[in-house]
Coordinates of N, CA and C in Angstrom, one line a residue:
X1 N 50.7 83.0 141.7 CA 50.5 83.1 140.3 C 50.2 84.5 140.1
X2 N 50.5 84.9 139.0 CA 50.1 86.2 138.3 C 48.7 86.5 137.5
X3 N 48.4 87.6 137.3 CA 47.0 87.9 136.6 C 47.2 87.2 135.3
X4 N 46.2 86.5 134.9 CA 45.8 86.0 133.6 C 45.7 87.0 132.6
X5 N 46.2 86.7 131.1 CA 45.9 87.8 130.3 C 44.4 87.7 129.8
X6 N 43.7 88.5 129.4 CA 42.5 88.6 129.0 C 41.9 87.5 128.0
X7 N 40.6 87.2 128.2 CA 40.1 86.2 126.9 C 38.6 86.6 126.6
X8 N 38.8 86.8 125.4 CA 37.4 87.1 124.6 C 36.6 85.8 124.2
X9 N 35.4 85.8 123.6 CA 34.9 84.8 123.3 C 34.2 84.7 121.9
X10 N 34.4 83.9 121.2 CA 33.5 83.6 119.8 C 32.4 82.7 119.9
X11 N 31.6 82.6 119.6 CA 30.2 81.8 119.8 C 29.6 81.5 118.4
X12 N 29.6 80.2 117.7 CA 29.4 79.8 116.5 C 28.0 79.6 116.7
X13 N 27.1 80.5 116.1 CA 25.6 80.0 116.0 C 24.7 80.3 114.8
X14 N 25.4 80.0 113.8 CA 24.7 80.1 112.4 C 24.6 79.1 111.6
X15 N 24.8 78.0 112.2 CA 24.6 76.9 111.4 C 23.4 76.3 110.8
X16 N 23.3 75.4 109.9 CA 21.8 74.9 109.1 C 21.1 74.2 110.1
X17 N 21.5 73.5 111.4 CA 20.8 72.7 112.2 C 20.1 71.6 111.3
X18 N 20.5 71.0 110.7 CA 20.0 70.0 109.7 C 19.1 68.7 110.6
X19 N 20.1 68.3 111.5 CA 19.2 67.1 112.5 C 18.5 67.7 113.4
X20 N 18.4 69.2 113.5 CA 17.1 69.9 114.2 C 16.1 70.0 113.5
X21 N 16.1 69.7 112.2 CA 15.0 70.0 111.3 C 15.1 71.4 110.7
X22 N 16.2 72.0 110.8 CA 16.5 73.3 110.2 C 16.1 74.5 111.0
X23 N 15.7 74.2 112.3 CA 15.0 75.0 113.4 C 16.3 75.9 113.9
X24 N 15.9 77.1 114.4 CA 17.0 78.1 114.8 C 17.3 77.5 116.0
X25 N 18.3 76.7 116.2 CA 19.0 75.8 117.1 C 19.2 76.7 118.5
X26 N 20.0 77.7 118.1 CA 20.7 78.7 119.4 C 19.3 79.4 119.9
X27 N 18.3 79.8 119.2 CA 17.1 80.2 119.7 C 16.2 79.3 120.5
X28 N 16.8 78.1 120.5 CA 15.7 77.5 121.2 C 16.0 77.3 122.7
X29 N 14.7 77.1 123.5 CA 14.7 77.3 124.9 C 15.1 76.3 125.8
X30 N 15.8 76.1 126.8 CA 16.1 75.2 127.5 C 16.4 75.9 129.0
X31 N 15.6 75.3 130.2 CA 15.8 75.9 131.6 C 15.6 77.4 131.5
X32 N 14.9 77.8 130.9 CA 14.4 79.5 131.1 C 15.1 80.6 130.5
X33 N 15.9 79.9 129.5 CA 16.7 80.7 128.5 C 17.0 80.2 127.3
X34 N 17.4 80.7 126.2 CA 17.9 80.1 125.0 C 19.2 79.5 125.2
X35 N 19.3 78.6 124.3 CA 20.6 78.0 124.4 C 21.9 78.8 124.2
X36 N 21.5 80.0 123.2 CA 22.6 80.9 122.8 C 22.7 82.1 124.3
X37 N 21.7 82.3 124.8 CA 21.8 82.8 126.4 C 22.7 82.3 127.2
X38 N 22.2 81.0 127.2 CA 23.1 80.1 128.5 C 24.7 80.2 128.2
X39 N 24.8 80.0 126.7 CA 26.6 79.9 126.5 C 27.0 81.4 126.6
X40 N 26.2 82.4 126.4 CA 26.9 83.8 126.3 C 27.0 84.2 128.0
X41 N 26.3 83.6 128.7 CA 26.2 83.9 130.0 C 27.6 83.3 130.7
X42 N 28.1 82.2 130.3 CA 29.4 81.6 130.7 C 30.4 82.1 129.9
X43 N 30.4 82.7 128.8 CA 31.5 83.2 127.9 C 32.1 84.4 128.6
X44 N 33.7 84.2 128.7 CA 34.4 85.4 129.4 C 34.6 86.6 128.2
X45 N 34.9 87.8 128.6 CA 35.2 88.9 128.0 C 34.3 89.5 127.1
X46 N 34.9 90.1 126.1 CA 33.9 90.5 124.8 C 33.3 89.5 124.2
X47 N 32.0 89.1 124.1 CA 31.2 88.2 123.3 C 30.9 88.3 121.9
X48 N 31.5 87.7 121.1 CA 31.1 87.8 119.6 C 30.5 86.8 119.0
X49 N 29.3 87.1 118.6 CA 28.2 86.0 118.0 C 28.5 85.7 116.6
X50 N 28.6 84.7 116.0 CA 28.9 84.5 114.5 C 27.4 84.2 114.3
X51 N 26.5 84.8 113.9 CA 25.3 84.1 113.3 C 23.9 85.6 113.1
X52 N 22.7 85.3 113.0 CA 21.9 86.2 113.0 C 21.8 87.0 114.0
X53 N 21.7 88.4 113.9 CA 21.6 89.3 115.0 C 20.2 88.9 115.7
X54 N 20.6 88.9 117.2 CA 19.3 88.8 117.8 C 19.0 89.9 119.1
X55 N 17.8 90.0 119.7 CA 17.7 90.8 120.5 C 18.5 90.5 122.1
X56 N 18.7 89.1 122.0 CA 19.5 88.6 123.4 C 20.0 87.4 123.1
X57 N 21.3 87.5 123.3 CA 22.0 88.0 124.5 C 22.7 89.3 123.6
X58 N 23.1 90.1 124.7 CA 23.4 91.2 124.3 C 25.2 90.9 123.6
X59 N 25.5 91.2 122.8 CA 26.6 90.7 122.1 C 27.0 91.6 120.9
X60 N 28.3 91.5 120.4 CA 28.4 91.8 118.9 C 28.2 90.9 117.9
X61 N 27.4 91.1 117.0 CA 27.2 90.1 116.1 C 27.7 90.3 114.8
X62 N 28.2 89.3 114.1 CA 29.0 89.3 112.8 C 28.4 88.2 111.8
X63 N 28.6 88.3 110.8 CA 28.2 87.1 110.0 C 29.5 86.6 109.1
X64 N 29.8 85.4 108.8 CA 30.7 84.7 107.8 C 30.0 85.2 106.3
X65 N 31.2 85.2 105.5 CA 30.6 85.6 104.1 C 30.7 84.2 103.2
X66 N 29.9 83.8 102.4 CA 28.5 83.9 102.8 C 27.9 83.2 104.1
X67 N 26.7 83.7 104.7 CA 26.4 83.3 105.8 C 25.9 81.6 105.6
X68 N 26.4 80.7 106.6 CA 26.3 79.2 106.4 C 27.3 78.8 105.9
X69 N 28.7 79.3 105.7 CA 29.6 78.9 104.9 C 30.4 77.7 105.5
X70 N 30.0 77.9 107.0 CA 30.8 76.5 107.7 C 31.7 77.2 108.8
X71 N 32.3 76.3 109.6 CA 32.8 76.9 111.0 C 34.1 77.4 110.9
X72 N 34.7 77.2 109.6 CA 36.2 77.9 109.5 C 35.8 79.3 109.3
X73 N 35.0 79.6 108.1 CA 34.8 80.9 107.7 C 34.2 81.8 108.8
X74 N 33.2 81.0 109.7 CA 32.8 81.6 111.0 C 33.5 82.1 111.9
X75 N 34.6 81.1 112.4 CA 35.6 81.6 113.1 C 36.4 82.8 112.7
X76 N 36.7 82.8 111.3 CA 37.5 83.7 110.8 C 36.9 85.3 111.1
X77 N 35.3 85.3 110.6 CA 34.8 86.2 111.0 C 34.5 86.9 112.3
X78 N 34.4 86.0 113.3 CA 34.5 86.3 114.6 C 35.6 86.7 115.1
X79 N 36.9 86.0 114.9 CA 38.2 86.1 115.4 C 38.5 87.5 114.9
X80 N 38.2 88.3 113.8 CA 38.5 89.6 113.3 C 38.1 90.6 114.5
X81 N 36.9 90.4 115.2 CA 36.6 91.3 116.2 C 37.1 91.0 117.5
X82 N 38.0 90.0 117.8 CA 38.7 89.6 118.9 C 40.0 90.6 119.2
X83 N 40.1 91.2 120.5 CA 41.3 91.9 120.8 C 42.2 91.5 121.8
X84 N 41.5 90.4 122.6 CA 42.3 89.8 123.7 C 43.2 88.9 123.5
X85 N 44.2 88.6 124.0 CA 45.4 87.5 123.6 C 44.9 86.2 123.8
X86 N 43.5 85.9 124.5 CA 43.0 84.6 124.4 C 41.6 84.4 124.0
X87 N 41.1 83.6 123.0 CA 40.1 83.4 122.5 C 39.3 82.0 123.3
X88 N 38.3 82.2 123.6 CA 37.2 81.1 123.9 C 36.4 80.6 122.5
X89 N 36.7 79.6 121.9 CA 35.6 79.1 120.8 C 34.9 78.3 121.2
X90 N 33.3 78.6 121.1 CA 32.6 78.1 121.9 C 31.2 77.9 120.7
X91 N 30.5 76.7 120.7 CA 29.3 76.4 120.0 C 28.2 77.1 120.6
X92 N 27.1 77.4 120.1 CA 26.3 78.1 120.5 C 25.0 77.3 121.0
X93 N 25.3 75.9 121.3 CA 24.0 75.1 121.9 C 24.4 74.2 123.1
X94 N 25.3 74.8 123.9 CA 26.0 74.0 125.1 C 25.0 74.7 126.3
X95 N 24.0 73.7 126.6 CA 23.2 74.2 127.8 C 23.7 74.2 129.0
X96 N 24.9 73.3 129.4 CA 25.5 73.1 130.7 C 26.9 73.8 130.8
X97 N 26.9 74.7 130.1 CA 28.4 75.5 129.9 C 28.4 76.2 131.2
X98 N 29.5 76.3 131.8 CA 29.6 77.4 132.9 C 30.9 78.0 133.0
X99 N 31.0 79.1 133.7 CA 32.2 80.1 133.5 C 33.4 79.4 134.2
X100 N 33.4 78.4 135.2 CA 34.4 77.5 135.6 C 34.9 76.7 134.8
X101 N 34.2 75.9 133.8 CA 34.9 75.2 132.8 C 36.0 75.8 132.0
X102 N 35.2 77.2 131.6 CA 36.2 77.9 130.6 C 37.5 78.2 131.4
X103 N 37.2 78.7 132.8 CA 38.6 79.1 133.4 C 39.5 77.7 133.5
X104 N 38.8 76.7 133.5 CA 39.8 75.4 133.7 C 40.5 75.0 132.4
X105 N 39.7 75.6 131.1 CA 40.7 75.1 129.7 C 41.5 76.4 129.9
X106 N 41.3 77.7 130.3 CA 42.0 78.7 130.3 C 43.3 78.6 131.2
X107 N 43.2 77.8 132.2 CA 44.4 77.6 133.0 C 45.3 76.6 132.6
X108 N 44.6 75.7 131.9 CA 45.3 74.3 131.2 C 46.0 74.8 129.7
X109 N 45.7 75.6 129.1 CA 46.5 76.4 128.0 C 47.7 77.1 128.4
X110 N 47.6 77.6 129.7 CA 48.9 78.6 129.8 C 50.2 77.9 129.6
X111 N 51.0 78.6 128.6 CA 52.2 78.3 128.1 C 51.9 77.5 126.7
X112 N 50.9 77.3 126.4 CA 50.5 76.4 125.0 C 49.7 77.1 124.1
X113 N 49.5 76.6 122.9 CA 48.6 77.2 121.8 C 47.1 77.0 122.2
X114 N 46.8 76.2 123.2 CA 45.4 76.3 123.6 C 44.9 75.1 124.2
X115 N 43.6 74.7 124.8 CA 43.3 73.6 125.6 C 41.7 73.4 124.9
X116 N 41.4 72.2 124.9 CA 39.9 71.6 124.2 C 39.5 70.7 125.1
X117 N 38.2 70.9 125.3 CA 37.7 69.8 126.3 C 37.3 68.8 125.6
X118 N 37.5 67.5 126.2 CA 36.9 66.2 125.7 C 35.8 65.8 126.5
X119 N 35.1 65.1 125.5 CA 33.5 64.5 126.2 C 34.1 63.4 126.8
X120 N 32.9 62.9 127.1 CA 32.8 61.6 128.0 C 33.5 60.2 127.3
X121 N 33.4 60.5 125.7 CA 34.1 59.3 125.1 C 35.6 59.6 124.7
X122 N 36.2 61.0 125.3 CA 37.5 61.0 125.0 C 37.5 61.8 123.7
X123 N 36.6 62.3 123.0 CA 37.0 62.9 121.8 C 36.9 64.6 122.2
X124 N 37.8 65.1 121.3 CA 37.9 66.5 121.3 C 36.6 67.0 120.8
X125 N 36.1 68.2 121.6 CA 35.2 69.1 121.2 C 35.8 70.4 120.7
X126 N 35.8 70.3 119.4 CA 36.4 71.6 118.9 C 35.7 72.9 119.1
X127 N 34.6 72.9 119.1 CA 33.8 74.3 119.7 C 33.7 74.2 121.1
X128 N 34.8 73.7 121.9 CA 34.7 74.0 123.2 C 36.0 74.3 123.9
X129 N 36.7 75.2 123.6 CA 38.0 75.3 123.8 C 38.5 76.7 124.0
X130 N 39.8 77.0 124.8 CA 40.5 78.6 124.4 C 41.8 78.3 124.1
X131 N 42.0 79.3 123.2 CA 43.3 79.2 122.4 C 43.8 80.7 122.4
X132 N 45.3 80.5 122.2 CA 46.0 81.9 121.9 C 45.4 82.5 120.5
X133 N 44.8 83.7 120.7 CA 44.5 84.4 119.4 C 45.4 84.4 118.4
X134 N 46.7 84.7 118.8 CA 47.6 84.9 117.6 C 47.8 83.6 117.1
X135 N 47.9 82.5 117.4 CA 48.0 81.0 117.1 C 46.7 80.7 116.2
X136 N 45.6 81.3 116.6 CA 44.5 81.0 115.6 C 44.6 82.0 114.7
X137 N 44.9 83.0 114.6 CA 45.1 83.9 113.3 C 46.0 83.2 112.5
X138 N 47.4 82.8 112.9 CA 48.3 82.2 112.0 C 47.9 81.0 111.2
X139 N 47.0 80.3 112.5 CA 46.6 79.0 111.6 C 45.6 79.2 110.5
X140 N 44.6 80.4 110.6 CA 43.7 80.5 109.8 C 44.4 81.2 108.5
X141 N 45.6 82.0 108.7 CA 46.3 82.4 107.9 C 46.7 81.6 106.5
X142 N 46.9 80.2 106.9 CA 47.6 79.3 106.3 C 46.8 78.3 105.9
X143 N 45.3 78.2 106.0 CA 44.6 77.4 106.0 C 43.3 77.4 105.1
X144 N 43.4 76.4 104.2 CA 42.3 76.7 102.9 C 41.3 75.4 103.2
X145 N 41.2 74.7 104.1 CA 40.2 73.6 104.4 C 38.9 74.2 105.2
X146 N 38.0 73.3 105.4 CA 36.9 73.8 105.9 C 36.7 72.7 107.1
X147 N 37.6 72.3 107.8 CA 37.5 71.5 109.0 C 38.1 72.0 110.3
X148 N 37.3 72.3 111.3 CA 37.9 72.7 112.5 C 39.1 72.0 113.0
X149 N 38.8 70.5 113.0 CA 39.7 69.6 113.5 C 41.0 69.8 112.3
X150 N 41.0 70.1 111.5 CA 42.1 70.1 110.6 C 43.0 71.5 110.7
X151 N 42.1 72.3 111.2 CA 42.7 73.6 111.5 C 43.1 73.7 113.0
X152 N 42.6 73.0 113.9 CA 42.8 73.6 115.2 C 43.8 72.1 115.7
X153 N 43.8 71.1 115.3 CA 44.5 69.8 115.6 C 46.1 70.0 115.7
X154 N 46.4 70.6 114.5 CA 47.8 70.7 114.4 C 48.5 71.5 115.4
X155 N 47.5 72.6 116.1 CA 48.1 73.2 116.8 C 48.5 72.4 118.5
X156 N 48.0 71.2 118.5 CA 48.4 70.5 119.5 C 48.0 71.2 121.1
X157 N 46.6 71.4 120.9 CA 46.2 71.7 122.4 C 46.2 70.7 123.5
X158 N 46.3 71.3 124.7 CA 46.0 70.5 126.0 C 44.8 69.8 125.6
X159 N 44.5 68.6 126.0 CA 43.0 67.9 126.3 C 42.7 67.9 127.5
X160 N 41.6 68.4 127.8 CA 40.9 68.6 129.3 C 40.0 67.5 129.3
X161 N 39.9 66.4 130.3 CA 38.8 65.7 130.4 C 37.6 66.4 131.1
X162 N 36.4 65.5 131.0 CA 35.5 66.0 131.9 C 35.8 65.9 133.3
X163 N 35.1 67.0 134.1 CA 35.3 66.8 135.6 C 34.4 65.8 136.6
X164 N 34.4 64.4 135.8 CA 33.8 63.6 136.8 C 32.7 62.9 135.5
X165 N 32.2 61.9 136.1 CA 31.2 61.0 135.3 C 30.0 62.1 134.9
X166 N 29.6 62.9 136.0 CA 28.2 63.6 135.9 C 28.4 65.0 135.1
X167 N 29.7 65.4 134.4 CA 30.0 66.6 133.9 C 29.4 66.7 132.5
X168 N 28.3 67.4 132.3 CA 27.7 67.6 131.0 C 28.0 68.9 130.2
X169 N 29.3 69.2 130.4 CA 29.7 70.6 129.9 C 29.7 70.3 128.4
X170 N 30.2 69.3 127.8 CA 30.4 69.0 126.3 C 28.9 68.5 125.6
X171 N 27.9 68.5 126.5 CA 26.4 68.0 125.9 C 26.1 69.2 125.2
X172 N 25.9 68.8 123.9 CA 25.5 69.9 123.0 C 23.8 69.3 122.5
X173 N 23.1 70.1 121.8 CA 21.8 70.0 121.3 C 21.5 70.0 119.9
X174 N 22.1 68.8 119.2 CA 22.1 68.5 117.9 C 20.8 68.1 117.3
X175 N 20.0 67.4 118.1 CA 18.6 66.8 117.7 C 17.7 67.2 118.7
X176 N 16.4 66.9 118.6 CA 15.0 67.1 119.3 C 15.0 66.5 120.6
X177 N 15.7 65.0 120.4 CA 15.9 64.4 121.6 C 17.1 64.8 122.5
X178 N 18.2 65.3 122.0 CA 19.1 66.0 123.0 C 18.6 67.3 123.5
X179 N 17.7 67.9 122.9 CA 17.0 69.1 123.4 C 16.3 68.7 124.5
X180 N 15.1 67.7 124.5 CA 14.5 67.3 125.6 C 15.1 66.8 126.6
X181 N 16.3 66.1 126.6 CA 17.0 65.8 127.9 C 17.7 67.1 128.2
X182 N 18.1 67.8 127.7 CA 18.8 69.1 128.5 C 17.5 69.6 129.0
X183 N 16.3 69.8 128.5 CA 15.3 70.4 129.3 C 14.9 69.7 130.6
X184 N 15.0 68.4 130.4 CA 14.6 67.6 131.3 C 15.6 67.7 132.7
X185 N 16.9 67.7 132.3 CA 17.7 67.9 133.3 C 17.7 69.3 134.1
X186 N 17.5 70.4 133.0 CA 17.5 71.7 133.8 C 16.3 72.0 134.5
X187 N 15.4 71.6 134.0 CA 14.1 71.5 134.7 C 13.8 71.0 136.0
X188 N 14.6 69.9 136.0 CA 14.8 69.0 137.2 C 15.7 69.8 138.5
X189 N 16.5 70.6 137.8 CA 17.6 71.4 138.7 C 16.9 72.6 139.4
X190 N 16.2 73.2 138.6 CA 15.2 74.3 138.9 C 14.2 73.9 139.8
X191 N 13.5 72.7 139.8 CA 12.9 72.2 140.7 C 13.4 72.2 142.1
X192 N 14.7 71.4 142.0 CA 15.3 71.0 143.3 C 15.8 72.3 143.7
X193 N 16.1 73.6 143.2 CA 16.4 74.8 143.8 C 15.5 75.4 144.5
X194 N 14.1 75.4 144.3 CA 13.0 76.1 144.8 C 12.8 75.8 146.2

């Protein structure tokens, strides 16, 4: 197998977090790091964060216009900074994301427009995929809607199932209860590692 083409990352981290009470969701801590830091640590290539600028993680920060306009304008703003042939599109609240899962998505996408991770219920996680950068740009150029599913679904990505029943990669933190669960799992893992 030859060398794979480069992949950059766009992390969407500027939403309103209504179900989290409007708190700065990507800035919330779990397992000794913020949610955004955990995602950025797993992200390949140049990391572009679409959201308010932060001290950590080190990344290129950009904003959609206007800020809070939604995921499609955010993707458009982030993608403008991508130079690699492939783009990992990621949510900023995935505490269990690991580089090897992004590698699996990238491998599955070879020869296609992209690959998207499925959650345990078989649903596509549109903010957890790897895409041909030119396919995203073409799709965005002709799209006036606001839905990621409406934008990305027609690209017919390869669906990638979870890596077993215990795979928490698609677990995100939209509510205080989900954040508490992530903290519990990560703290237990840190205790076991001591």
